[in-house]
PDB file of C-alpha atoms in Angstrom:
ATOM      1  CA  MET A   1      35.598 -64.753  22.612  1.00 49.00           C
ATOM      2  CA  GLU A   2      34.033 -62.534  25.221  1.00 50.00           C
ATOM      3  CA  ASP A   3      37.523 -61.425  26.425  1.00 51.00           C
ATOM      4  CA  ARG A   4      38.478 -60.464  22.870  1.00 51.00           C
ATOM      5  CA  LEU A   5      35.318 -58.522  22.468  1.00 47.00           C
ATOM      6  CA  ARG A   6      36.223 -56.547  25.555  1.00 53.00           C
ATOM      7  CA  GLU A   7      39.633 -55.621  24.030  1.00 56.00           C
ATOM      8  CA  ILE A   8      37.955 -54.209  20.948  1.00 57.00           C
ATOM      9  CA  PRO A   9      37.011 -50.543  21.267  1.00 60.00           C
ATOM     10  CA  LYS A  10      33.514 -49.975  22.488  1.00 60.00           C
ATOM     11  CA  GLU A  11      32.583 -47.929  19.425  1.00 60.00           C
ATOM     12  CA  VAL A  12      33.445 -50.812  17.094  1.00 54.00           C
ATOM     13  CA  ILE A  13      31.462 -53.283  19.207  1.00 54.00           C
ATOM     14  CA  ASP A  14      28.450 -50.974  19.192  1.00 58.00           C
ATOM     15  CA  THR A  15      28.652 -50.563  15.446  1.00 56.00           C
ATOM     16  CA  PHE A  16      29.589 -53.936  14.054  1.00 54.00           C
ATOM     17  CA  PHE A  17      29.633 -56.725  16.665  1.00 52.00           C
ATOM     18  CA  ARG A  18      26.900 -56.066  19.181  1.00 55.00           C
ATOM     19  CA  LYS A  19      24.354 -58.208  17.331  1.00 54.00           C
ATOM     20  CA  ALA A  20      26.938 -60.965  16.561  1.00 54.00           C
ATOM     21  CA  ALA A  21      28.037 -61.103  20.201  1.00 52.00           C
ATOM     22  CA  GLY A  22      24.466 -61.407  21.376  1.00 56.00           C
ATOM     23  CA  ILE A  23      24.671 -58.167  23.331  1.00 53.00           C
ATOM     24  CA  PRO A  24      21.483 -56.181  22.973  1.00 56.00           C
ATOM     25  CA  GLN A  25      21.898 -52.831  21.260  1.00 54.00           C
ATOM     26  CA  LYS A  26      21.142 -49.639  23.152  1.00 54.00           C
ATOM     27  CA  GLU A  27      18.219 -47.791  21.767  1.00 56.00           C
ATOM     28  CA  LYS A  28      18.704 -44.110  21.042  1.00 54.00           C
ATOM     29  CA  PRO A  29      16.507 -41.948  23.160  1.00 53.00           C
ATOM     30  CA  GLU A  30      13.574 -40.622  21.266  1.00 55.00           C
ATOM     31  CA  GLU A  31      13.785 -36.931  20.452  1.00 53.00           C
ATOM     32  CA  LYS A  32      10.814 -34.993  21.660  1.00 53.00           C
ATOM     33  CA  PRO A  33       9.091 -33.236  18.802  1.00 54.00           C
ATOM     34  CA  LYS A  34       9.434 -29.464  18.939  1.00 55.00           C
ATOM     35  CA  ASN A  35       6.246 -27.629  19.840  1.00 61.00           C
ATOM     36  CA  HIS A  36       5.949 -25.104  16.990  1.00 67.00           C
ATOM     37  CA  LYS A  37       2.474 -24.136  18.088  1.00 69.00           C
ATOM     38  CA  LYS A  38       3.671 -22.856  21.476  1.00 72.00           C
ATOM     39  CA  THR A  39       6.483 -20.890  19.813  1.00 77.00           C
ATOM     40  CA  LEU A  40       4.031 -19.228  17.419  1.00 76.00           C
ATOM     41  CA  LEU A  41       1.685 -18.345  20.261  1.00 77.00           C
ATOM     42  CA  PHE A  42       4.557 -16.804  22.219  1.00 75.00           C
ATOM     43  CA  ILE A  43       5.594 -14.657  19.234  1.00 81.00           C
ATOM     44  CA  LEU A  44       1.997 -13.519  18.768  1.00 79.00           C
ATOM     45  CA  PHE A  45       1.797 -12.621  22.471  1.00 78.00           C
ATOM     46  CA  LEU A  46       4.952 -10.493  22.282  1.00 77.00           C
ATOM     47  CA  SER A  47       3.715  -8.708  19.128  1.00 79.00           C
ATOM     48  CA  SER A  48       0.391  -7.931  20.801  1.00 79.00           C
ATOM     49  CA  LEU A  49       2.159  -6.611  23.895  1.00 79.00           C
ATOM     50  CA  VAL A  50       4.350  -4.279  21.815  1.00 78.00           C
ATOM     51  CA  LEU A  51       1.293  -3.007  19.920  1.00 80.00           C
ATOM     52  CA  VAL A  52      -0.597  -2.300  23.145  1.00 78.00           C
ATOM     53  CA  LEU A  53       2.366  -0.442  24.678  1.00 77.00           C
ATOM     54  CA  SER A  54       2.816   1.636  21.515  1.00 75.00           C
ATOM     55  CA  THR A  55      -0.863   2.590  21.566  1.00 77.00           C
ATOM     56  CA  ILE A  56      -0.617   3.693  25.200  1.00 78.00           C
ATOM     57  CA  ILE A  57       2.413   5.875  24.423  1.00 73.00           C
ATOM     58  CA  ILE A  58       0.571   7.552  21.534  1.00 70.00           C
ATOM     59  CA  ILE A  59      -2.470   8.255  23.712  1.00 70.00           C
ATOM     60  CA  LEU A  60      -0.442   9.646  26.630  1.00 66.00           C
ATOM     61  CA  TYR A  61       2.002  11.850  24.712  1.00 56.00           C
ATOM     62  CA  ILE A  62       1.292  12.489  21.044  1.00 51.00           C
ATOM     63  CA  ILE A  63      -2.465  13.173  21.147  1.00 48.00           C
ATOM     64  CA  PRO A  64      -2.317  15.732  24.030  1.00 48.00           C
ATOM     65  CA  TYR A  65       0.486  17.563  22.189  1.00 41.00           C
ATOM     66  CA  LYS A  66      -1.521  17.780  18.987  1.00 42.00           C
ATOM     67  CA  LYS A  67      -4.474  19.256  20.862  1.00 41.00           C
ATOM     68  CA  LYS A  68      -2.377  22.217  22.000  1.00 43.00           C
ATOM     69  CA  VAL A  69      -1.038  23.157  18.558  1.00 36.00           C
ATOM     70  CA  PRO A  70      -4.154  24.347  16.668  1.00 40.00           C
ATOM     71  CA  LYS A  71      -4.586  27.437  18.893  1.00 38.00           C
ATOM     72  CA  THR A  72      -1.278  28.910  17.724  1.00 37.00           C
ATOM     73  CA  VAL A  73      -1.747  27.737  14.148  1.00 38.00           C
ATOM     74  CA  ALA A  74      -5.187  29.314  14.003  1.00 40.00           C
ATOM     75  CA  LEU A  75      -3.779  32.723  14.950  1.00 44.00           C
ATOM     76  CA  ASN A  76      -1.177  32.581  12.182  1.00 50.00           C
ATOM     77  CA  ARG A  77      -3.688  31.244   9.677  1.00 49.00           C
ATOM     78  CA  PHE A  78      -6.327  33.992  10.017  1.00 66.00           C
ATOM     79  CA  HIS A  79      -4.091  37.033  10.442  1.00 70.00           C
ATOM     80  CA  TYR A  80      -1.516  38.625   8.193  1.00 77.00           C
ATOM     81  CA  THR A  81       0.940  41.503   8.473  1.00 83.00           C
ATOM     82  CA  ASP A  82       2.000  44.067   5.890  1.00 88.00           C
ATOM     83  CA  PRO A  83       5.185  45.984   6.816  1.00 92.00           C
ATOM     84  CA  VAL A  84       5.439  49.735   6.242  1.00 94.00           C
ATOM     85  CA  VAL A  85       8.843  49.842   7.977  1.00 94.00           C
ATOM     86  CA  LYS A  86      10.752  46.627   8.694  1.00 94.00           C
ATOM     87  CA  ASN A  87      13.969  46.633  10.728  1.00 94.00           C
ATOM     88  CA  GLY A  88      14.445  50.323   9.958  1.00 93.00           C
ATOM     89  CA  LEU A  89      13.901  49.960   6.190  1.00 93.00           C
ATOM     90  CA  VAL A  90      10.909  51.652   4.552  1.00 93.00           C
ATOM     91  CA  ASN A  91       8.879  49.415   2.245  1.00 90.00           C
ATOM     92  CA  ARG A  92       9.599  51.054  -1.119  1.00 88.00           C
ATOM     93  CA  PHE A  93       7.104  48.951  -3.103  1.00 89.00           C
ATOM     94  CA  ASN A  94       4.182  51.060  -1.893  1.00 88.00           C
ATOM     95  CA  THR A  95       5.985  54.222  -0.811  1.00 91.00           C
ATOM     96  CA  ILE A  96       6.531  57.359  -2.854  1.00 93.00           C
ATOM     97  CA  GLU A  97       8.414  59.244  -0.200  1.00 93.00           C
ATOM     98  CA  ALA A  98       9.657  58.995   3.388  1.00 94.00           C
ATOM     99  CA  HIS A  99      11.152  62.129   4.913  1.00 94.00           C
ATOM    100  CA  PHE A 100      11.682  64.042   8.154  1.00 94.00           C
ATOM    101  CA  ASP A 101       9.783  67.240   8.866  1.00 92.00           C
ATOM    102  CA  GLY A 102      10.031  70.072  11.398  1.00 88.00           C
ATOM    103  CA  GLY A 103      12.870  69.804  13.870  1.00 86.00           C
ATOM    104  CA  ALA A 104      13.535  66.215  12.787  1.00 88.00           C
ATOM    105  CA  SER A 105      14.899  67.362   9.423  1.00 84.00           C
ATOM    106  CA  ARG A 106      18.208  68.497  10.968  1.00 82.00           C
ATOM    107  CA  LYS A 107      19.220  65.703  13.359  1.00 85.00           C
ATOM    108  CA  SER A 108      17.186  62.600  12.476  1.00 91.00           C
ATOM    109  CA  ALA A 109      18.589  59.790  10.344  1.00 93.00           C
ATOM    110  CA  PHE A 110      17.855  56.438   8.692  1.00 93.00           C
ATOM    111  CA  LEU A 111      20.195  54.061  10.511  1.00 93.00           C
ATOM    112  CA  LYS A 112      21.151  50.501   9.646  1.00 91.00           C
ATOM    113  CA  ASN A 113      18.491  48.758  11.766  1.00 94.00           C
ATOM    114  CA  SER A 114      16.186  51.574  12.855  1.00 95.00           C
ATOM    115  CA  ILE A 115      15.027  55.111  12.154  1.00 95.00           C
ATOM    116  CA  GLU A 116      16.355  57.758  14.519  1.00 95.00           C
ATOM    117  CA  LEU A 117      13.666  60.399  15.069  1.00 94.00           C
ATOM    118  CA  THR A 118      15.134  63.339  17.010  1.00 91.00           C
ATOM    119  CA  ASN A 119      13.466  66.486  18.259  1.00 88.00           C
ATOM    120  CA  PRO A 120      16.071  69.133  19.120  1.00 83.00           C
ATOM    121  CA  GLY A 121      13.509  70.745  21.423  1.00 76.00           C
ATOM    122  CA  ASN A 122      13.450  74.300  20.105  1.00 68.00           C
ATOM    123  CA  GLU A 123      10.999  73.927  17.214  1.00 61.00           C
ATOM    124  CA  GLY A 124       8.083  72.257  18.970  1.00 73.00           C
ATOM    125  CA  ARG A 125       7.662  69.203  16.802  1.00 81.00           C
ATOM    126  CA  ALA A 126       9.588  66.654  14.762  1.00 89.00           C
ATOM    127  CA  SER A 127       7.970  64.181  12.367  1.00 93.00           C
ATOM    128  CA  LEU A 128       8.548  61.201  10.126  1.00 95.00           C
ATOM    129  CA  ILE A 129       6.174  61.350   7.135  1.00 95.00           C
ATOM    130  CA  ILE A 130       5.547  58.378   4.843  1.00 96.00           C
ATOM    131  CA  LYS A 131       3.542  58.886   1.620  1.00 96.00           C
ATOM    132  CA  PHE A 132       2.059  55.853  -0.131  1.00 95.00           C
ATOM    133  CA  ARG A 133       2.112  55.061  -3.839  1.00 93.00           C
ATOM    134  CA  GLU A 134      -1.306  53.398  -3.617  1.00 93.00           C
ATOM    135  CA  TYR A 135      -3.875  54.077  -0.949  1.00 94.00           C
ATOM    136  CA  LEU A 136      -3.294  52.075   2.202  1.00 93.00           C
ATOM    137  CA  ASP A 137      -6.377  50.137   3.332  1.00 93.00           C
ATOM    138  CA  LEU A 138      -6.632  50.285   7.133  1.00 93.00           C
ATOM    139  CA  ASP A 139     -10.297  49.349   7.420  1.00 92.00           C
ATOM    140  CA  ASP A 140     -10.742  46.719  10.171  1.00 90.00           C
ATOM    141  CA  LYS A 141      -6.970  46.689  10.706  1.00 92.00           C
ATOM    142  CA  ASN A 142      -4.585  47.861  13.383  1.00 93.00           C
ATOM    143  CA  ILE A 143      -1.051  49.242  13.375  1.00 95.00           C
ATOM    144  CA  LEU A 144       1.877  47.769  15.304  1.00 96.00           C
ATOM    145  CA  ILE A 145       4.791  50.072  16.210  1.00 96.00           C
ATOM    146  CA  LEU A 146       8.041  48.696  17.630  1.00 97.00           C
ATOM    147  CA  ALA A 147      10.190  51.483  19.071  1.00 96.00           C
ATOM    148  CA  ARG A 148      12.161  52.686  22.083  1.00 95.00           C
ATOM    149  CA  ALA A 149      13.237  55.997  23.580  1.00 94.00           C
ATOM    150  CA  LYS A 150      16.904  56.865  23.849  1.00 92.00           C
ATOM    151  CA  TYR A 151      16.495  58.017  27.464  1.00 90.00           C
ATOM    152  CA  GLY A 152      13.581  57.842  29.863  1.00 91.00           C
ATOM    153  CA  THR A 153      10.028  57.730  28.527  1.00 91.00           C
ATOM    154  CA  LYS A 154       8.858  59.553  25.407  1.00 91.00           C
ATOM    155  CA  LYS A 155       5.549  59.907  23.539  1.00 91.00           C
ATOM    156  CA  ILE A 156       4.680  60.164  19.860  1.00 93.00           C
ATOM    157  CA  ASN A 157       1.445  60.839  17.978  1.00 94.00           C
ATOM    158  CA  LEU A 158       0.193  58.826  15.017  1.00 95.00           C
ATOM    159  CA  ILE A 159      -1.474  60.953  12.314  1.00 95.00           C
ATOM    160  CA  LEU A 160      -3.276  59.520   9.267  1.00 96.00           C
ATOM    161  CA  LYS A 161      -4.351  61.476   6.181  1.00 96.00           C
ATOM    162  CA  ASP A 162      -6.913  60.129   3.710  1.00 95.00           C
ATOM    163  CA  SER A 163      -7.465  60.838  -0.002  1.00 94.00           C
ATOM    164  CA  GLN A 164      -9.495  63.980   0.849  1.00 95.00           C
ATOM    165  CA  ASN A 165      -6.816  65.331   3.210  1.00 95.00           C
ATOM    166  CA  ARG A 166      -8.890  64.633   6.293  1.00 95.00           C
ATOM    167  CA  LEU A 167      -6.803  63.878   9.398  1.00 95.00           C
ATOM    168  CA  TYR A 168      -7.081  61.442  12.263  1.00 94.00           C
ATOM    169  CA  GLU A 169      -4.703  61.687  15.231  1.00 94.00           C
ATOM    170  CA  TYR A 170      -3.958  58.952  17.772  1.00 93.00           C
ATOM    171  CA  PRO A 171      -2.045  60.774  20.555  1.00 93.00           C
ATOM    172  CA  GLY A 172       0.246  59.791  23.393  1.00 92.00           C
ATOM    173  CA  ILE A 173       1.824  56.517  22.262  1.00 94.00           C
ATOM    174  CA  GLN A 174       4.370  55.989  25.007  1.00 94.00           C
ATOM    175  CA  PHE A 175       7.763  54.284  24.726  1.00 95.00           C
ATOM    176  CA  SER A 176      10.369  53.511  27.363  1.00 94.00           C
ATOM    177  CA  SER A 177      14.111  52.965  26.886  1.00 94.00           C
ATOM    178  CA  ASN A 178      13.474  49.267  26.148  1.00 95.00           C
ATOM    179  CA  TRP A 179      11.979  48.046  22.877  1.00 96.00           C
ATOM    180  CA  ASN A 180       8.177  48.369  23.161  1.00 94.00           C
ATOM    181  CA  LEU A 181       5.579  46.933  20.772  1.00 96.00           C
ATOM    182  CA  LYS A 182       2.430  49.071  20.709  1.00 96.00           C
ATOM    183  CA  ASN A 183      -0.830  47.931  19.139  1.00 95.00           C
ATOM    184  CA  ILE A 184      -2.827  50.852  17.720  1.00 94.00           C
ATOM    185  CA  TYR A 185      -6.524  50.136  17.168  1.00 92.00           C
ATOM    186  CA  LEU A 186      -8.348  52.436  14.752  1.00 91.00           C
ATOM    187  CA  ASP A 187     -11.914  51.768  15.911  1.00 86.00           C
ATOM    188  CA  GLU A 188     -12.577  55.441  16.652  1.00 83.00           C
ATOM    189  CA  ALA A 189     -11.243  56.790  13.344  1.00 83.00           C
ATOM    190  CA  ARG A 190     -14.702  57.573  11.919  1.00 82.00           C
ATOM    191  CA  ASP A 191     -14.068  60.974  10.299  1.00 87.00           C
ATOM    192  CA  ILE A 192     -11.701  59.705   7.613  1.00 94.00           C
ATOM    193  CA  ASP A 193     -11.799  57.030   4.927  1.00 95.00           C
ATOM    194  CA  LEU A 194      -9.632  54.253   6.364  1.00 94.00           C
ATOM    195  CA  LYS A 195      -9.696  52.409   3.043  1.00 94.00           C
ATOM    196  CA  ARG A 196      -7.924  55.297   1.265  1.00 95.00           C
ATOM    197  CA  ILE A 197      -5.036  56.437   3.472  1.00 95.00           C
ATOM    198  CA  LYS A 198      -2.390  58.301   1.497  1.00 96.00           C
ATOM    199  CA  GLU A 199      -0.070  59.450   4.280  1.00 96.00           C
ATOM    200  CA  LEU A 200       1.150  58.250   7.682  1.00 96.00           C
ATOM    201  CA  GLU A 201       2.974  60.560  10.092  1.00 96.00           C
ATOM    202  CA  LEU A 202       4.677  59.932  13.426  1.00 95.00           C
ATOM    203  CA  GLU A 203       4.948  63.230  15.294  1.00 92.00           C
ATOM    204  CA  PHE A 204       7.438  63.583  18.120  1.00 86.00           C
ATOM    205  CA  GLY A 205       6.745  66.725  20.195  1.00 76.00           C
ATOM    206  CA  SER A 206       8.926  68.170  22.939  1.00 51.00           C
ATOM    207  CA  LEU A 207       7.935  67.042  26.438  1.00 46.00           C
ATOM    208  CA  THR A 208       8.049  70.520  28.003  1.00 42.00           C
ATOM    209  CA  THR A 209       7.815  73.981  26.457  1.00 35.00           C
ATOM    210  CA  GLY A 210      11.223  75.496  25.921  1.00 41.00           C
ATOM    211  CA  ASN A 211      13.063  72.185  26.347  1.00 44.00           C
ATOM    212  CA  LYS A 212      16.334  72.613  24.441  1.00 50.00           C
ATOM    213  CA  GLU A 213      17.690  69.135  25.052  1.00 58.00           C
ATOM    214  CA  ASN A 214      17.563  66.542  22.289  1.00 71.00           C
ATOM    215  CA  SER A 215      14.831  63.925  22.606  1.00 87.00           C
ATOM    216  CA  THR A 216      15.204  60.804  20.485  1.00 91.00           C
ATOM    217  CA  ILE A 217      13.063  57.804  19.630  1.00 94.00           C
ATOM    218  CA  TYR A 218      14.260  54.824  17.567  1.00 96.00           C
ATOM    219  CA  LEU A 219      11.630  53.310  15.257  1.00 96.00           C
ATOM    220  CA  LYS A 220      12.262  49.722  14.207  1.00 96.00           C
ATOM    221  CA  ASP A 221       8.991  48.402  12.752  1.00 96.00           C
ATOM    222  CA  ILE A 222       5.676  49.876  11.606  1.00 96.00           C
ATOM    223  CA  THR A 223       3.321  47.099  10.567  1.00 95.00           C
ATOM    224  CA  VAL A 224      -0.284  46.860   9.388  1.00 94.00           C
ATOM    225  CA  ARG A 225      -2.073  43.830  10.804  1.00 91.00           C
ATOM    226  CA  GLY A 226      -5.297  42.500   9.310  1.00 86.00           C
ATOM    227  CA  THR A 227      -7.598  39.499   9.438  1.00 76.00           C
ATOM    228  CA  LEU A 228      -8.127  37.135   6.522  1.00 67.00           C
ATOM    229  CA  GLU A 229     -11.757  36.645   5.484  1.00 59.00           C
TER     230      GLU A 229
END
């Protein structure tokens, strides 16, 4: 009987005949219960680690960057600009007339991206005159002029005329052959009414008496800059 049992496949003996043959059955090894608590704790540890690392990154990079921004934003927030001439174009909304005077009337021109103000040199002065439709308020404001000379270094004068035809002149604004941005402060203009300016003139005189060579300045922008209250 025992020899026959040995000829029968082991799987069959284990399943059907082990008890009948008096051979003790093998017990299946007990499966260890999975530790769900340890797994949960590990997941919580990883989540906490990610949160801590993210917080460190925010502190090291994002917060210092935000601290640097308000300085620039504050400048843009409390100041404004009002163009009189922008990229060579006169602001027609508040301008009655823009014309050349003196020697500038013959050789100056309104170009595509700038105003060419030329003094031929034999008439002493050449001017660009801009007359406003409504009075220009320049009280507590300054004027920005972006311009360049064609050759060398040239100077122009800024002249303002108020509603009572009183004049204020800011002389000797100097420009080189590169584009220069000049900031004109009007703190000393006490003899005119800066709140009621009706005319702005840029006067381009000859550098030396009797100079018969053309002198040219290109005007790109004339801007009024004020502070918001």
